Coordinates of C-alpha atoms and ligand atoms in Angstrom, one line a residue:
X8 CA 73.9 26.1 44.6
X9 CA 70.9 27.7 45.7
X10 CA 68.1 25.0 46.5
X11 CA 65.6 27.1 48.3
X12 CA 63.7 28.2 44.9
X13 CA 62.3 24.5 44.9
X14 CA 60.0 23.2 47.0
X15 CA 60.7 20.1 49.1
X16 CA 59.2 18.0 51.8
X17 CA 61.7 17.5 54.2
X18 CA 62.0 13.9 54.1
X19 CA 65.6 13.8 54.9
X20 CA 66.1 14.3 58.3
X21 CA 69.8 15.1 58.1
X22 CA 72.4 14.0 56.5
X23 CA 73.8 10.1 55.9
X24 CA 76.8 8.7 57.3
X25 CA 79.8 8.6 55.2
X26 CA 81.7 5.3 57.0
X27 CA 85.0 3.9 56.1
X28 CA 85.1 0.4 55.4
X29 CA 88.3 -1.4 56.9
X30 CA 87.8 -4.6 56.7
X31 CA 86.9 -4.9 53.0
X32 CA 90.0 -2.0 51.9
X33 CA 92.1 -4.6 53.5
X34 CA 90.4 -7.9 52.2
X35 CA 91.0 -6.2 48.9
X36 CA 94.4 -6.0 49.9
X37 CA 95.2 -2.9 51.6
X38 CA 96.0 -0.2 48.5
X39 CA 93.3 1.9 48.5
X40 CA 91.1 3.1 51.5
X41 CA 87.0 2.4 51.1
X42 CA 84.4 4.7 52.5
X43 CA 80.9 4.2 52.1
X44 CA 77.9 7.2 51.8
X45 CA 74.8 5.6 53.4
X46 CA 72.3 6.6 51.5
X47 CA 70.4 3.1 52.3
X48 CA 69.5 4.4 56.3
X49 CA 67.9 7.3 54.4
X50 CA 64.2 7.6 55.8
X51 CA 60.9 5.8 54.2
X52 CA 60.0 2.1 54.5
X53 CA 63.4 0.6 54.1
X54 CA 65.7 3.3 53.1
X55 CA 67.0 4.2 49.4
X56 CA 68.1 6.9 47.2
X57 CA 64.8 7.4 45.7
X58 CA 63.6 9.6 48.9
X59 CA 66.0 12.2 48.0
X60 CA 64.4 12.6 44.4
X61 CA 61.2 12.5 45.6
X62 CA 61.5 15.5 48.3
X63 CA 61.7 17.5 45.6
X64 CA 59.3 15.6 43.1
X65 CA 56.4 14.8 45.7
X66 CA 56.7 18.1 46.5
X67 CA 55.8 19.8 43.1
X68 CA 53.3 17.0 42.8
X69 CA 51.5 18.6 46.1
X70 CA 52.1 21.8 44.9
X71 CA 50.2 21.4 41.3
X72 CA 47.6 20.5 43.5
X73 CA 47.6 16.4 42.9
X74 CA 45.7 14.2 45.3
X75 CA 47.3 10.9 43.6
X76 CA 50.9 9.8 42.5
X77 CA 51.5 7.6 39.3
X78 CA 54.5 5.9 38.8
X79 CA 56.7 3.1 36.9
X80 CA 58.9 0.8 37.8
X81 CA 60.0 -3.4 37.3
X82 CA 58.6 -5.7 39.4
X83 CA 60.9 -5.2 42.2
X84 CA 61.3 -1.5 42.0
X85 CA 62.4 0.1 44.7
X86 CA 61.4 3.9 43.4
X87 CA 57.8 1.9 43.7
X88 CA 58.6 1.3 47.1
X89 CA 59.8 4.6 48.0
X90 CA 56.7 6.4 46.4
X91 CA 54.3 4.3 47.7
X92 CA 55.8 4.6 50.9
X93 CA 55.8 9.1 51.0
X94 CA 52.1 9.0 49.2
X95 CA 50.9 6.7 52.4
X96 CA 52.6 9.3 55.0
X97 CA 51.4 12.3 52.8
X98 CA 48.0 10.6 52.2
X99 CA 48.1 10.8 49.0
X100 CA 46.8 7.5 46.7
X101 CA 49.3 5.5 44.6
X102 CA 49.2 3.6 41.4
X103 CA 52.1 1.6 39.9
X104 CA 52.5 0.8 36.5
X105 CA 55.4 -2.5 36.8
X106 CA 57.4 -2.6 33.7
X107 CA 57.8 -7.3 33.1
X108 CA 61.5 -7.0 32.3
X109 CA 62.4 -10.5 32.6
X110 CA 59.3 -12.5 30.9
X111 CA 57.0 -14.6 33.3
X112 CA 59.0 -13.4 36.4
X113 CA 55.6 -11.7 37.9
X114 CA 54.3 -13.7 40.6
X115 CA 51.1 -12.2 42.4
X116 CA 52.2 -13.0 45.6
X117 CA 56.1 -12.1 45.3
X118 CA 58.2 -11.2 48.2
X119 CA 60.6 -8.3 47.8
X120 CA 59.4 -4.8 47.2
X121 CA 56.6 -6.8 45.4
X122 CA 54.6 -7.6 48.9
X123 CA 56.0 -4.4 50.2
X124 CA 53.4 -2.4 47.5
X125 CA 50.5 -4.5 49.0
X126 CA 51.6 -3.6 52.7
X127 CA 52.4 0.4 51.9
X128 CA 48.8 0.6 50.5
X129 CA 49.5 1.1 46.9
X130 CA 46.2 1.3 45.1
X131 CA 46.6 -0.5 42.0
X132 CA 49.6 -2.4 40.1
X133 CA 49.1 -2.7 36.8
X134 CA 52.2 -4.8 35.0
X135 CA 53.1 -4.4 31.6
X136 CA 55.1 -6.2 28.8
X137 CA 58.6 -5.5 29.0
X138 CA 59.9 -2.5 26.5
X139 CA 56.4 -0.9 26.8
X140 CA 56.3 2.8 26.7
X141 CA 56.0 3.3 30.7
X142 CA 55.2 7.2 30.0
X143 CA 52.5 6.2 28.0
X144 CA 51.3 3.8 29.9
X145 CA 51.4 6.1 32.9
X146 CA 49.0 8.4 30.9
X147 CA 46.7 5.4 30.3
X148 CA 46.1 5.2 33.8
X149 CA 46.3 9.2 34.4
X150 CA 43.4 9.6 31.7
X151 CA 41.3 7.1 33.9
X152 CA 41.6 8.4 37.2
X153 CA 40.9 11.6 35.9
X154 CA 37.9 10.6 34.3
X155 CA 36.8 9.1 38.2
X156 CA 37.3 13.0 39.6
X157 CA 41.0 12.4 41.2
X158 CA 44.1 14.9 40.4
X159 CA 46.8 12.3 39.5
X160 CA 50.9 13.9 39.1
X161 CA 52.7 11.3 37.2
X162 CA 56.1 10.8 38.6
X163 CA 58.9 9.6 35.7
X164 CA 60.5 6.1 36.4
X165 CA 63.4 6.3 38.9
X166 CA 62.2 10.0 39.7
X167 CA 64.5 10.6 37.3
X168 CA 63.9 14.1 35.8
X169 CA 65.8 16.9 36.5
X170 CA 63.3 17.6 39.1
X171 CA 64.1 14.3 41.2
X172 CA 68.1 15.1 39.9
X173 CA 68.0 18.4 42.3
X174 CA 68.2 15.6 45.0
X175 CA 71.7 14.3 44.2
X176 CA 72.9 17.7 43.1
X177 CA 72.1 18.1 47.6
X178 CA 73.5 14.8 48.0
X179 CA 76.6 16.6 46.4
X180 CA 76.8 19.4 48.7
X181 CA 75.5 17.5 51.5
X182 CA 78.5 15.4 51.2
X183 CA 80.9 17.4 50.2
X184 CA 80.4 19.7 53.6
X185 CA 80.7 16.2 55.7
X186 CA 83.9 16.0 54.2
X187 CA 84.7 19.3 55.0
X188 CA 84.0 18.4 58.5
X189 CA 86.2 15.6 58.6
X190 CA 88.5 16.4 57.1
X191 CA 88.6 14.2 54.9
X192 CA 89.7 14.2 51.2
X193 CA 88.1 11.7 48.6
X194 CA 89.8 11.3 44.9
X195 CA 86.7 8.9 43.3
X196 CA 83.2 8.6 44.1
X197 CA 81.3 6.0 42.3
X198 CA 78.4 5.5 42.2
X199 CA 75.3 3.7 40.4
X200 CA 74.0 4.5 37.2
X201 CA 70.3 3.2 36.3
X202 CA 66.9 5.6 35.5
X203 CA 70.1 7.9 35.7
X204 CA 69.1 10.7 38.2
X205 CA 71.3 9.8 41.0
X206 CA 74.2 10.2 38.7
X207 CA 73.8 12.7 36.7
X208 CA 72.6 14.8 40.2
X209 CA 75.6 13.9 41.4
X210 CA 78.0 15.2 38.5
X211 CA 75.8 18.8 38.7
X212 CA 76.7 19.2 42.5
X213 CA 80.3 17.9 42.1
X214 CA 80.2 21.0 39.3
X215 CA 78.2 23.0 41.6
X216 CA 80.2 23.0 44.6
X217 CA 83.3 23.0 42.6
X218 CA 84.8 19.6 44.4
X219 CA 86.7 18.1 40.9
X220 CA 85.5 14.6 42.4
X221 CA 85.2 12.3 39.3
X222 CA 82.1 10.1 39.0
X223 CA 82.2 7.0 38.3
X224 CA 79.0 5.7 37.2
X225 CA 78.2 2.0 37.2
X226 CA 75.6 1.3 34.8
X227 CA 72.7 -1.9 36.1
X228 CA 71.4 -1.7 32.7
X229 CA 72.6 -0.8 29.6
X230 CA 76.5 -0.9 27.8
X231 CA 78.4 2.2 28.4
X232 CA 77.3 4.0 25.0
X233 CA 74.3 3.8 25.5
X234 CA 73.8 4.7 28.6
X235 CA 76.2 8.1 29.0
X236 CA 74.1 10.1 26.6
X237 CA 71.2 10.2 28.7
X238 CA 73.1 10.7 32.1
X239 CA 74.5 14.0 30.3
X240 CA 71.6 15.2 29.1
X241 CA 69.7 14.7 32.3
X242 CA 73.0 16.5 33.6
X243 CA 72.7 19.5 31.4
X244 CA 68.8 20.0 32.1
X245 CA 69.5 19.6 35.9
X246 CA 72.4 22.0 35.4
X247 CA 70.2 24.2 33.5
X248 CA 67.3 24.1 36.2
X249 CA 69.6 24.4 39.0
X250 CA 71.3 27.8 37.2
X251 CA 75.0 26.0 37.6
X252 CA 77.0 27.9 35.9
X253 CA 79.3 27.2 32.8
X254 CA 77.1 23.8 32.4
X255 CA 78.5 20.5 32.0
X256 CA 81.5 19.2 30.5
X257 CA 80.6 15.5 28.3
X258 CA 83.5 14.3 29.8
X259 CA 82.4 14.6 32.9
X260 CA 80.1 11.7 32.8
X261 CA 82.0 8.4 32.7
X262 CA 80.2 5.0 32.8
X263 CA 81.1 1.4 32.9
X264 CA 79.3 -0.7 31.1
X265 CA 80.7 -4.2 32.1
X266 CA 79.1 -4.9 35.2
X267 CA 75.4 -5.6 33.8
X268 CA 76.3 -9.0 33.9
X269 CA 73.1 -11.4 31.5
X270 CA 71.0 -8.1 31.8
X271 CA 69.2 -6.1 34.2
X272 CA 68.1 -7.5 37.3
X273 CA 69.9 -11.0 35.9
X274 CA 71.9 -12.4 38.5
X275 CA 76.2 -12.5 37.9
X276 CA 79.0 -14.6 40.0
X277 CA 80.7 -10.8 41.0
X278 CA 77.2 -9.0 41.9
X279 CA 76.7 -12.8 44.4
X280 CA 80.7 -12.1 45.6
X281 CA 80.0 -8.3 46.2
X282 CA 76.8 -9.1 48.4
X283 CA 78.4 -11.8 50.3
X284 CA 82.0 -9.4 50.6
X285 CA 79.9 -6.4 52.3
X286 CA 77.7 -8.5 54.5
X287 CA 80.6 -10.6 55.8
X288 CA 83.6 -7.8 56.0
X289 CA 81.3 -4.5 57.0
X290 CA 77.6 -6.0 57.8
X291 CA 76.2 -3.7 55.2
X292 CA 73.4 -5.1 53.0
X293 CA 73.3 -4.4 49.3
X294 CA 71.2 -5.9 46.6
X295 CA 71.7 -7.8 43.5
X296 CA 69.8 -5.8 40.6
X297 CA 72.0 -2.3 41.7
X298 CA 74.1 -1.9 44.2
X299 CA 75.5 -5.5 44.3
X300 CA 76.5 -4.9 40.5
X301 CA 77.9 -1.3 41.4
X302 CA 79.7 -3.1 44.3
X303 CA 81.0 -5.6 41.9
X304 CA 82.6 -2.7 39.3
X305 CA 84.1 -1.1 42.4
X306 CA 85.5 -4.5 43.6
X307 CA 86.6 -5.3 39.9
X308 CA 88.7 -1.6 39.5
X309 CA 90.1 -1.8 43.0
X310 CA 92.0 -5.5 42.1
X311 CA 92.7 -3.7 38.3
X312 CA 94.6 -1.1 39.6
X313 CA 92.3 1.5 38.7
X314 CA 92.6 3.7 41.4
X315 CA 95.7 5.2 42.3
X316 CA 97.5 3.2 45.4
X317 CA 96.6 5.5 48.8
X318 CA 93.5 6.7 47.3
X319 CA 90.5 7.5 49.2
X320 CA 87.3 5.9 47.1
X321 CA 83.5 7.0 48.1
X322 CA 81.1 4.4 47.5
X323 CA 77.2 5.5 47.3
X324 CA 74.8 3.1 48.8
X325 CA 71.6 3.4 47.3
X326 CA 69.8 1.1 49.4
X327 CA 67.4 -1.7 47.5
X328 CA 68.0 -5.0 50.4
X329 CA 64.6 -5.8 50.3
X330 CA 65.3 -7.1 47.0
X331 CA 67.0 -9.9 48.5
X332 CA 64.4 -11.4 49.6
X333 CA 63.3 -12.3 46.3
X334 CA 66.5 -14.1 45.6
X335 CA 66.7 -16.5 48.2
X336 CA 67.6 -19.4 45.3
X337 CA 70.4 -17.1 44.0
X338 CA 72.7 -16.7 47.3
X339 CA 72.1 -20.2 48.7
Ligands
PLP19 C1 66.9 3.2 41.5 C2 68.1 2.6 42.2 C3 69.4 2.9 41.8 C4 69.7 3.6 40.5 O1 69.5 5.0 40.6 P1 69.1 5.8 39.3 O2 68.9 7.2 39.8 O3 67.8 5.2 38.8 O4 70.1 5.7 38.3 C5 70.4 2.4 42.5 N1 70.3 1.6 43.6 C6 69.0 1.4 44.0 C7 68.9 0.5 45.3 C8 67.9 1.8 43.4 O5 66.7 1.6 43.8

């Protein structure tokens, strides 16, 4: 895969550590062996997969010339974190658009990502009705600033276009040549599956560098049906914009559906077991609207059976702890 065509800010600074986890292989009882891709020590204010995305997406922004970054998220979005973290260091203005999922669960003065807008210097939050159009509600806000002499770029919720994409397509590679290094062979990475960039980025670099990983995505969402459509077709464009050859096969993108739990960012009994499991067994932190839920699916198809006994399972932390904070009432 050839990456160099695109530009990109740097914001990496190396690669992530791929760790194995021990203690919680055996607490699961010792069949299959659990490694973990860090992507939650990647850089900007508190870590996440959404700094990968927007390497590649804050750096078309600065080069269309934009002085100010737009984006969407919910209320505790960390993609709003992230962007509102790389506009401060590239001093670039930030608006947020905050998509009310869950009705009334807005608070002014919210911890979480919430407060960490305030303290990264975003601009202005504007929050919205849940199911709102967010991409016409970023234009809204585009139109304004316009009008008041700034050059805003509108970054898609999640930096999920293939644009942000390219940066789990290099997650791909960038993993897949630790490996090589280690010497280490992995049969199943899964991984979450949300605004949908991280997965489908994924499945275009495990085509790309020709690894025949499967992907299994975890969806925080939306039921399986609904939700692998999208991830393949934001596949295919990425694929298409990337120039991987042969495209990508539909049954590449697998997703499970039955770790949602009540809804999105709704609290369930396995995402609470999957953040107290990883704290206690491997002092990792995740968070209970993703990566607590993706845990949970792992946990769930590691006890099922699901993976082959002896297999070597990659687990992808996105990042998102500083949503805990906002869930005090839920773990205690
Ligand atoms: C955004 C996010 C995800 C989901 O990634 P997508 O690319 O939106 O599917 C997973 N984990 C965390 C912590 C996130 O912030």
């Amino acid at each position: 895969m050839n990456f160099t065509k695109f530009p990109r800010r740097g914001y990496l600074q190396g690669e992530t550590p791929i760790e194995p986890m021990k203690n919680l292989s055996k607490a699961l009882g010792g069949k299959v062996n659990l490694y973990v891709k860090r992507d939650d020590l990647l850089p900007g204010a508190s870590g996440g997969n959404k700094t990968r995305k927007l390497d590649f997406c804050i750096a078309d922004a600065i080069e269309k010339g934009a002085d100010t970054i737009i984006t969407c998220g919910a209320i505790q979005s960390n993609h709003c974190r992230l962007t509102a973290s790389w506009a401060a260091k590239e001093g670039l203005e930030c608006h947020l658009v905050l998509e009310e999922r869950v009705k009334g669960s807005y608070k002014e003065d919210g911890s979480g990502n919430n407060f960490l807008f305030e303290l990264l210097g975003v601009k202005t939050k504007r929050v919205v009705e849940g199911g709102s159009n967010m991409m016409a509600e970023m234009e809204k806000t585009a139109a304004e600033l316009k009008a008041a002499g700034k050059k805003p770029y509108i970054v898609p919720g999640g930096a999920s276009n293939a644009i942000g994409a390219l940066g789990y397509a290099a997650c791909a590679e960038e993993m897949m040549n630790q490996l090589n290094t280690m010497g280490l062979t992995i049969d199943h990475v899964v991984v979450p599956s949300g605004s949908a960039g991280t997965h489908a980025g994924m499945v275009v670099g495990m085509v790309g560098t020709n690894a025949g990983i499967p992907v299994h995505g975890i969806d925080v969402s939306k039921p399986a049906a609904d939700q692998e459509p999208g991830v393949y077709k934001l596949a295919e464009e990425t694929a298409e914009l990337l120039g991987v050859k042969g495209g990508i096969e539909r049954d590449a993108v697998k997703c499970y559906g039955e770790y949602v739990g009540p809804g999105y960012s709704l609290p369930s009994d396995a995402m609470v077991e999957a953040v107290k499991l990883f704290a206690a067994e491997e002092a990792i932190l995740l968070d209970p609207v993703y990566t607590g839920k993706v845990a949970a699916g792992l946990i769930d198809l590691v006890r099922k059976g699901a993976f082959a006994e002896g297999s070597n399972v990659l687990f992808l932390h996105t990042g998102g702890s500083p949503a805990l904070y906002a869930y005090l009432d839920t773990f205690r």
